[in-house]
């Protein structure tokens, strides 16, 4: 493809004008030249920033967003939401999941998420038996990503038991349950099937300390190390106060303390949520080099609590952002929620930015780019040679951005409302959103409507 000429772009060293950017045939950035000549280039007007990696997704949950705000699910807490979620997924077929994921990914792309990490545990058929191809559901997520163009880190997820102390799984959890060998088998098979695809990475997730007993956790990590010692490992941890209490009575330690004491947590790891931590745990998680996988809109929706961002940042902690249950599909909304929840509890402003930083929006995005890339196990989040050619073009004539410059554009993007100023989006060198429209938006939405109607009817009558 011809080189791009970016009118203004955020490079690792800061904002630059007239940037000539080479994109390789494989979809990575080649040379990046500020002040480069325009000859033979394709001009990109507006303000260009790196695509944003979304580090935590359960794609199927998109089709139940807004359907759990009524009756007992709103009245009571997390466990009744989870019961609803289990009832919702009970009948979803591979086709349904692929259609829901396609709609979700197209929406994410339109809002500036260019990659997603799927924490994928909906593995078995409705009876709890593996599909003929055991990683069928994961392949459907890959198909949805291929159809929409989004980058994908697939994390087949180990799920063994119902709670701390190795209770047998509940009947409603039968679609999730598999052995360490089976999940590693999925991971290896997916790795082979997707080898050579520059928009893909395969890793592993451990659902939670509730769902994975210590022996299985150790076995899974050892087995992954034997197959792919650099693959990302994600785990849900310390999301709910009840979970912290249960972990304390099971082990004498709280979840983050237990995890750091019993697993080789390092930069490969993503601790999803990590909402409830002592000051000591906050420092220790930061020191581990792991990414805290923050999902602020879902955490707010479920009433989880507020992550201790200020002390985590002081300790040098890395973090990224995810949309999890997809009550939001927008990085701007997710990052705004993150910052606002801090302001509301701390009675301060610019918590993510800290005192010396001039732009809260820039600080939030830099966290999301770096942490999201690390948790995705891919070279993402920077317009830099060798990184994936994932770009978001902001429309500088959009009413919420007009008259702003450089970092002010980022602040206005995040802090001035819902209408997205994302105009064009490139993933792996291919334009997938142009003039605000995803290239397959209509056909994807048509298929989605049928599935969403049926799913909503089933959930609401339940
Ligand atoms: C999940 N989601 O795996 O989708 C969970 C619910 C659980 C959130 N916790 C199930 N946000 O935690 O057991
Ligand atoms: Zn989750």
mmCIF file with all atom_site columns, C-alpha atoms and ligand atoms in Angstrom, residues 56 58 119 121 236 272-273 324, ligand 2:
data_model
loop_
_atom_site.group_PDB
_atom_site.id
_atom_site.type_symbol
_atom_site.label_atom_id
_atom_site.label_alt_id
_atom_site.label_comp_id
_atom_site.label_asym_id
_atom_site.label_entity_id
_atom_site.label_seq_id
_atom_site.pdbx_PDB_ins_code
_atom_site.Cartn_x
_atom_site.Cartn_y
_atom_site.Cartn_z
_atom_site.occupancy
_atom_site.B_iso_or_equiv
_atom_site.pdbx_formal_charge
_atom_site.auth_seq_id
_atom_site.auth_comp_id
_atom_site.auth_asym_id
_atom_site.auth_atom_id
_atom_site.pdbx_PDB_model_num
ATOM   1 C  CA  . UNK A 1 56  ? -10.960 -7.794  28.844 1.00 0.00 ? 56  UNK A CA  1
ATOM   2 C  CA  . UNK A 1 58  ? -16.709 -11.753 27.393 1.00 0.00 ? 58  UNK A CA  1
ATOM   3 C  CA  . UNK A 1 119 ? -11.385 -14.118 28.278 1.00 0.00 ? 119 UNK A CA  1
ATOM   4 C  CA  . UNK A 1 121 ? -14.883 -19.573 28.992 1.00 0.00 ? 121 UNK A CA  1
ATOM   5 C  CA  . UNK A 1 236 ? -10.068 -12.449 37.563 1.00 0.00 ? 236 UNK A CA  1
ATOM   6 C  CA  . UNK A 1 272 ? -8.410  -8.453  36.028 1.00 0.00 ? 272 UNK A CA  1
ATOM   7 C  CA  . UNK A 1 273 ? -10.246 -6.040  38.372 1.00 0.00 ? 273 UNK A CA  1
ATOM   8 C  CA  . UNK A 1 324 ? -15.777 -6.801  30.165 1.00 0.00 ? 324 UNK A CA  1
HETATM 9 ZN ZN1 . LIG B 2 .   ? -14.455 -10.851 33.273 1.00 0.00 ? 2   LIG B ZN1 1
#
